Coordinates of C-alpha atoms in Angstrom, one line a residue:
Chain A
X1 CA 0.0 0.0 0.0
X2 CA 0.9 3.6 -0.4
X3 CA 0.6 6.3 1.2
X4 CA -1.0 9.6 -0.4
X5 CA -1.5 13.3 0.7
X6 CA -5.4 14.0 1.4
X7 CA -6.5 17.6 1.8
X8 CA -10.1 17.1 2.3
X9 CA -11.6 20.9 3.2
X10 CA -10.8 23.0 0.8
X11 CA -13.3 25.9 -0.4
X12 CA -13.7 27.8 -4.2
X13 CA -14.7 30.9 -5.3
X14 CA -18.3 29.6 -5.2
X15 CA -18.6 30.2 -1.4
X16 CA -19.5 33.5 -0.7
X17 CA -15.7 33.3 1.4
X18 CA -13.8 32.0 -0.9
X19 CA -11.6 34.2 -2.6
X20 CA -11.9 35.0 -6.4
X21 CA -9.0 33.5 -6.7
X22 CA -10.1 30.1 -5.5
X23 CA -10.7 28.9 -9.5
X24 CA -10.7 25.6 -10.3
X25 CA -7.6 25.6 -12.4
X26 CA -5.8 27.6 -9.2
X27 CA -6.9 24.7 -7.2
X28 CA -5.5 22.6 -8.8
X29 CA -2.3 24.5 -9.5
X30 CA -2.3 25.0 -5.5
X31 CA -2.5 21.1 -5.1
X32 CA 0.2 20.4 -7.4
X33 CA 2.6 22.3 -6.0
X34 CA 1.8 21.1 -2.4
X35 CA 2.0 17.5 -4.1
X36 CA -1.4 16.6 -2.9
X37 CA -2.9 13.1 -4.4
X38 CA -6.8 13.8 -2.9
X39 CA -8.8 17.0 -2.9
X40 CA -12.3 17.4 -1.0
X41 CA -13.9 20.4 -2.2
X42 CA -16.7 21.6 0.0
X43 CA -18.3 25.1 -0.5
X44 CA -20.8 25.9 1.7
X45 CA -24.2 23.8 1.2
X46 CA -23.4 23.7 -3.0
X47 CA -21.7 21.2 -4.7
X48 CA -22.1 23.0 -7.9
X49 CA -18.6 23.9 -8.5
X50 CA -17.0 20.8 -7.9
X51 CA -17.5 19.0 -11.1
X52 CA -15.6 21.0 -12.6
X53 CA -12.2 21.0 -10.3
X54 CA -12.5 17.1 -10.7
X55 CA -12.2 17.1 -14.6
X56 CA -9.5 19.7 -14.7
X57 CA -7.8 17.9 -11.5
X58 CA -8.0 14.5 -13.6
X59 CA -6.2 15.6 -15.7
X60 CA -3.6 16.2 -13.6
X61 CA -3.9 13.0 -11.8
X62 CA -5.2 14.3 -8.7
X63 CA -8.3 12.4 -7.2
X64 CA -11.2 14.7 -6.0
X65 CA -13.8 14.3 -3.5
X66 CA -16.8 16.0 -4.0
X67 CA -19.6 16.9 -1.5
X68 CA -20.0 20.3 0.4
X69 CA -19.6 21.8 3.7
X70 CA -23.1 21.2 5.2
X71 CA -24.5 24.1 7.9
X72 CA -26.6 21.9 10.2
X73 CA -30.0 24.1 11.8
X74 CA -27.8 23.3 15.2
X75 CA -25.3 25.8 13.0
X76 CA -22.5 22.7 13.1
X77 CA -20.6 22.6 9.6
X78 CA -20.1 19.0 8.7
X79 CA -18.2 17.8 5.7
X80 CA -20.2 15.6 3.3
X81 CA -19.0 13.7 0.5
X82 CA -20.6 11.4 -2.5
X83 CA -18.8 8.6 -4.9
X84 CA -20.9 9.4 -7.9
X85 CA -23.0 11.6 -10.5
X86 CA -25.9 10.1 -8.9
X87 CA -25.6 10.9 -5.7
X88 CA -24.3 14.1 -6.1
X89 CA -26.7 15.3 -7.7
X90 CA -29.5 14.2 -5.1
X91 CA -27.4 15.7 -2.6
X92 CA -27.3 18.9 -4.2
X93 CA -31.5 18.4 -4.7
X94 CA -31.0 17.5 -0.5
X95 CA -29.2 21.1 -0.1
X96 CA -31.8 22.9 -2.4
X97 CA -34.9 22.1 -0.3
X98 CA -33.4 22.7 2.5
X99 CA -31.5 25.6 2.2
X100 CA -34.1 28.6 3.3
X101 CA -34.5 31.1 0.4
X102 CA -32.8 33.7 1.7
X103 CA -31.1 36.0 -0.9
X104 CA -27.4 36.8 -0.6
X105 CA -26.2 40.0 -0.5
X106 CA -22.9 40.2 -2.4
X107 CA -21.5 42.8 -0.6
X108 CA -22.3 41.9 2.3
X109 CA -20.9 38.0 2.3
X110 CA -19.3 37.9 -0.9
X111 CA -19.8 36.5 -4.5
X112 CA -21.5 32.7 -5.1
X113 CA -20.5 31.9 -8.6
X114 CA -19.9 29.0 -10.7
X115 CA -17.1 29.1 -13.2
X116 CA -16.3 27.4 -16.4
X117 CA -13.4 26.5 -17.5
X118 CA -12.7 30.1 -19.5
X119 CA -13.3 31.0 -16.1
X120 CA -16.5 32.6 -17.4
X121 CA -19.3 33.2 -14.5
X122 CA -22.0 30.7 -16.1
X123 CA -24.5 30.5 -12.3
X124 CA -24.7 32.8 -9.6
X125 CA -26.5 31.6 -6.6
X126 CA -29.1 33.6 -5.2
X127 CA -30.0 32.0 -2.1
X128 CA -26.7 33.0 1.0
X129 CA -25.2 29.5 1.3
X130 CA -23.5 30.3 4.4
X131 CA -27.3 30.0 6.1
X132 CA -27.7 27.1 7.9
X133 CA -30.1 24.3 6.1
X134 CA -33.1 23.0 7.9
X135 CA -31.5 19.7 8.7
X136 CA -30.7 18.5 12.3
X137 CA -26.9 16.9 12.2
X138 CA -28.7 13.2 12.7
X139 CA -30.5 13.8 10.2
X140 CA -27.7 15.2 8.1
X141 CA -25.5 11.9 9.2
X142 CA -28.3 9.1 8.3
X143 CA -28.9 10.7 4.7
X144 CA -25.1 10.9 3.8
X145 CA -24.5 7.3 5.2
X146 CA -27.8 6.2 3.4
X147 CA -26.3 6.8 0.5
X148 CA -22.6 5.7 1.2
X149 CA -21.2 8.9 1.9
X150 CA -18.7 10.1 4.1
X151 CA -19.8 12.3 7.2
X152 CA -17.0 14.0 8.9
X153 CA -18.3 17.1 11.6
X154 CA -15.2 19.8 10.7
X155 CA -13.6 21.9 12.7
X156 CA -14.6 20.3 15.9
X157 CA -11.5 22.3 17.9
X158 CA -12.5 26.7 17.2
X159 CA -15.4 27.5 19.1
X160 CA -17.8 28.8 16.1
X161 CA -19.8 25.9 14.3
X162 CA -18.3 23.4 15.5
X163 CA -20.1 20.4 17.4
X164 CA -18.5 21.2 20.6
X165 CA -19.7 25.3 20.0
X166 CA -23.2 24.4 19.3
X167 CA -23.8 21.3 21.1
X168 CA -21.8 21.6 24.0
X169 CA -20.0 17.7 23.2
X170 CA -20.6 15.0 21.0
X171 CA -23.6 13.6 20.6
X172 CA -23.2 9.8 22.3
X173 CA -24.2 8.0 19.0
X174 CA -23.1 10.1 16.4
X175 CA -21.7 7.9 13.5
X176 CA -18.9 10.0 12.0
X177 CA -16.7 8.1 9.8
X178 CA -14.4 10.7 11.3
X179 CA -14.5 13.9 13.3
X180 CA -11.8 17.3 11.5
X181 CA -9.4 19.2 13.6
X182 CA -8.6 22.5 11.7
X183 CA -5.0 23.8 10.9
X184 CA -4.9 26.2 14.1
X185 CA -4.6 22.9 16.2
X186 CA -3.7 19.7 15.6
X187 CA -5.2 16.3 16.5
X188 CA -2.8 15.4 19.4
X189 CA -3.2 18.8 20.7
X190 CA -6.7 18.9 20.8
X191 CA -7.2 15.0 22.0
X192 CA -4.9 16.4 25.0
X193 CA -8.1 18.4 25.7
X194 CA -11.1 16.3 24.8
X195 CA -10.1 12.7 25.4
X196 CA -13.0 11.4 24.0
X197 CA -12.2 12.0 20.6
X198 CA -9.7 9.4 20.4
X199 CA -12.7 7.2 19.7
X200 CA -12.5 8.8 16.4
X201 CA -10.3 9.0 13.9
X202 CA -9.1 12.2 13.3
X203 CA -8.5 14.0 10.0
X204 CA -6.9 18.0 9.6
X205 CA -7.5 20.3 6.3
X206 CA -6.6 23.2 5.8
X207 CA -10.3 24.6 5.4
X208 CA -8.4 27.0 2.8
X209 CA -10.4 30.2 1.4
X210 CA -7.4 31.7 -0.4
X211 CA -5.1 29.3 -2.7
X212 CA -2.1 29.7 -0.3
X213 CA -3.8 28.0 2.1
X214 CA -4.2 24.5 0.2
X215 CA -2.2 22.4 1.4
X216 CA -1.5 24.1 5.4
X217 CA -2.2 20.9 6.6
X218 CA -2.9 17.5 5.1
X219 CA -3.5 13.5 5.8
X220 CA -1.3 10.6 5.1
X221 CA -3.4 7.9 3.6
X222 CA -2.5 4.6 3.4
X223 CA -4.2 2.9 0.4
X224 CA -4.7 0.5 -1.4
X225 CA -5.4 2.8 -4.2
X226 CA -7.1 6.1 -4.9
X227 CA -10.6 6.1 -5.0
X228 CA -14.1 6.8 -2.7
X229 CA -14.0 3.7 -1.2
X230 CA -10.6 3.1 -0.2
X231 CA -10.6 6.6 1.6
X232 CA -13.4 5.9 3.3
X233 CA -11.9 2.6 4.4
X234 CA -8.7 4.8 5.3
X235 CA -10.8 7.1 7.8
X236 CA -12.3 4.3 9.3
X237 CA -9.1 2.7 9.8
X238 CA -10.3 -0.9 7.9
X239 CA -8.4 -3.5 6.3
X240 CA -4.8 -1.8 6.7
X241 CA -6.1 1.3 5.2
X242 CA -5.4 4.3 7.7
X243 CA -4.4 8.0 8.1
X244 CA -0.6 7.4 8.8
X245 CA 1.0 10.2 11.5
X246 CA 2.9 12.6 9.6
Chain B
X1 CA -41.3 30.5 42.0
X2 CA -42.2 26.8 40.8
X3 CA -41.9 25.6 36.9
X4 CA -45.8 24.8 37.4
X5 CA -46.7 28.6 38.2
X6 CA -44.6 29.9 35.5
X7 CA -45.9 27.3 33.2
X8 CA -49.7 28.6 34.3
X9 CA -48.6 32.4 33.6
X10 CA -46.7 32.4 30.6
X11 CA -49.0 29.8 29.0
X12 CA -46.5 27.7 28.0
X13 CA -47.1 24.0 26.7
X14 CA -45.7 21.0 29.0
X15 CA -44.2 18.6 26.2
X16 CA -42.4 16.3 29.0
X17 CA -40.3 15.9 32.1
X18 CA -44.1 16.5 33.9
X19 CA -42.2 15.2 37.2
X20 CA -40.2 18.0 37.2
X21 CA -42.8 20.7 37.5
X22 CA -42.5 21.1 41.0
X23 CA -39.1 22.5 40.7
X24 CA -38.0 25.5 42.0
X25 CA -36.1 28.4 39.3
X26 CA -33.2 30.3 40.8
X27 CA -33.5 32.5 37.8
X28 CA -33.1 32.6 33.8
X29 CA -30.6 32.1 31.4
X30 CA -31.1 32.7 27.5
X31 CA -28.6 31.3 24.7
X32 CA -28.8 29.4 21.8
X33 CA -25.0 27.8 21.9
X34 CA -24.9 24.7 24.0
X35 CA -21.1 25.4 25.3
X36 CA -22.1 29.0 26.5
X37 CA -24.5 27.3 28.6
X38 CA -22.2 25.0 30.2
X39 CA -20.0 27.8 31.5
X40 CA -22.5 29.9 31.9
X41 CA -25.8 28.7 33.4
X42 CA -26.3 28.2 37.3
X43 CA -27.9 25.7 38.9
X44 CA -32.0 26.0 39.0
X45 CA -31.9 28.4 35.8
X46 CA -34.9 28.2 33.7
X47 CA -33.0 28.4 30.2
X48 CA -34.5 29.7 27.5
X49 CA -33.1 28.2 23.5
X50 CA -34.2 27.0 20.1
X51 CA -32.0 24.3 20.0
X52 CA -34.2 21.2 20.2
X53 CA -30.7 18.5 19.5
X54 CA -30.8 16.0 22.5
X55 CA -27.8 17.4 23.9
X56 CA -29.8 20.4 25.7
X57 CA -31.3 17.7 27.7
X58 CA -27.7 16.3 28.9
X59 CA -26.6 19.7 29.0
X60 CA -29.8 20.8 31.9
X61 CA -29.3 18.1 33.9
X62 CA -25.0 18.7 33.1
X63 CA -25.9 22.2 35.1
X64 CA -28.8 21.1 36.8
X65 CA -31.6 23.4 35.3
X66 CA -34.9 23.5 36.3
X67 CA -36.8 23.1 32.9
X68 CA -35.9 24.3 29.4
X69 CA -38.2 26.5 27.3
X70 CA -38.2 25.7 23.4
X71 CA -39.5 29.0 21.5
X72 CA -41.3 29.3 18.2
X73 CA -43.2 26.4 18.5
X74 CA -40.6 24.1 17.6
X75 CA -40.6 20.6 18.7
X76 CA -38.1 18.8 20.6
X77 CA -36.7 15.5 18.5
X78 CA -37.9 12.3 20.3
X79 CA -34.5 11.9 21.9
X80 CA -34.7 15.2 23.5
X81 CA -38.4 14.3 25.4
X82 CA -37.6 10.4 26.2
X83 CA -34.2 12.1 28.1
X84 CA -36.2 14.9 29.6
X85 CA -38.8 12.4 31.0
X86 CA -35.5 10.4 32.2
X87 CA -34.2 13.0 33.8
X88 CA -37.1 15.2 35.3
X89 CA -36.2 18.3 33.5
X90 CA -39.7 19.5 31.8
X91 CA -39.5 20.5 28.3
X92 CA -42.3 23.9 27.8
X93 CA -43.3 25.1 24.9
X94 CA -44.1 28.5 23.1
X95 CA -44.9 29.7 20.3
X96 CA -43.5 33.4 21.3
X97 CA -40.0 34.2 20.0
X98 CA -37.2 34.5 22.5
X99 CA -37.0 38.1 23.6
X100 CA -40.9 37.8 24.1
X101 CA -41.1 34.7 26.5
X102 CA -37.6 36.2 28.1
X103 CA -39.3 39.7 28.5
X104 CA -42.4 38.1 29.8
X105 CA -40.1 35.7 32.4
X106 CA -38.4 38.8 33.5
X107 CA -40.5 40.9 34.3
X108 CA -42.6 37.6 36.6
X109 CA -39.7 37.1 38.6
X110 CA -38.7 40.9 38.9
X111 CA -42.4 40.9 41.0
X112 CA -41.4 38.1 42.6

């Protein structure tokens, strides 16, 4: 097995944060350079930009994971990802009806666009996708796992959105396939304050906005191969697969 | 004051925890963010949120609250009432937004 650099939280310039800048093609310049093998793009509640990072990062030879940073109605951001056209696009259907129709105000929170490869603006989303959906994070976990996605609550370490901000402490039965420590702490550091999340396994992304951030932080994956479900097997820590200490 | 009166005189709805309606509130606490509650609720608060997640339930009997107050007519998940009934702490419910039913709470216990 090899081992492969994962940087699974990584926003474009379709969230109304992320910076111009955050193209598809600078992406995946960004990634090159930082000689990342896996990519998880997650804008806030859209998926709609991601297609288009995974073709131009194909080409490159760099694996994507698509799926989006969910806002929970408990206001926790989760990481969601989806293996295929399919389910994508359901998900994104999930994220429609369930994101309240609240319009964004660009100069408020920023541009939502969606990019073509010219780099061309060919969608702007109305609706602020940094509101949080109507979903409770149960129900949020059940539908990703429902359809063999990967649920991971992110940055459970800064104290704004995050499961221990909202909720006080995890949930006894939540079924994460792993729990994200953001780049301004690091797993070990933050297990030294919450114990209990040794239970999990424990990923850190960089959670980047501007393209000098991909790549902060990343995971070691040991796999088999790259694809959906041997990362997924690598977060759970099955069959030999596992996030390697750096 | 008990949870009973101020259930009576606010009109609120008593979803569950009914064996906990003879507890006595020390006073009110409002917030919406489950860790700010932990540090920052006392003992016998009446605490007043539109969270409805399961965790407020560990989190009042965590800090030992007298009863929790869900606003806008929201419902608790079934979790949330099967843990309050558990653990005595009554669940009430209003369909008045925060700052109404924490005006209205105010004010009772200011009289008191």
């Amino acid at each position: 097995m090899k081992i492969h650099r994962a940087d699974l939280h990584i926003h474009t310039l379709l969230s109304p944060c992320g910076d111009l800048s955050m193209s598809p093609a600078n992406i995946v310049s960004a990634a090159v350079e930082k000689r990342l093998a896996i990519i998880g793009i997650t804008d806030h509640n859209s998926t709609r930009q991601s297609d288009l990072v995974k073709k131009i990062a194909g080409e490159k030879g760099i694996f994507v994971l698509r799926g989006a940073e969910v806002t929970t109605r408990e206001e926790v951001h989760c990481l969601a990802f989806f293996e295929n056209h399919d389910t994508l696009k359901t998900f994104q259907e999930y994220l429609d009806a369930h994101l309240p129709d609240f319009r964004n105000d660009p100069l408020i929170f920023g541009d939502q666009v969606v990019v073509d490869e010219n780099e061309d603006i060919i969608y702007i989303e109305e609706k602020l996708l940094v509101n949080a959906t109507t979903v409770s994070i149960e129900e949020l976990e059940k539908y990703v796992h429902e359809n063999d996605g990967i649920f991971i609550p992110a940055h459970i370490d800064r104290m704004k959105n995050s499961i221990y901000s909202q909720l006080g402490f995890i949930p006894d039965d939540l079924n994460a396939d792993a729990l994200e420590v953001s780049r301004r702490s690091t797993p070990e550091k933050f297990a030294g304050i919450r114990p209990e999340i040794r239970r999990f396994n424990i990923v850190t992304n960089s959670d980047a906005h501007i393209p000098q951030q991909i790549g902060m932080v990343w995971n070691n994956l040991q796999i088999e191969k790259i694809s959906f479900e041997e990362i997924k097997m690598a977060l759970s820590g099955i069959e030999g697969r596992k996030i390697v200490a750096q | 004051m008990k949870i009973a009166e101020i259930v009576s005189l606010l009109d609120l709805t008593v979803i569950s925890g009914i064996n906990g309606l003879n507890r006595e509130i020390t006073g009110g606490y409002v917030s919406d963010l489950l860790s700010d509650v932990i540090g920052n609720a006392k003992e016998g608060n009446i605490w007043i949120t539109l969270q409805t997640h399961q965790n407020i339930m560990a989190v009042a009997s965590l800090k030992d609250l007298s009863a929790v107050i869900i606003v806008k007519g929201s419902l608790p998940e079934n979790d949330t009432i099967r843990k309050s009934n558990e653990e005595n702490i009554p669940i009430l419910s209003t369909e008045a937004d925060t700052f109404t039913v924490a005006g209205m709470l105010y004010e009772l216990l200011a009289k008191k």
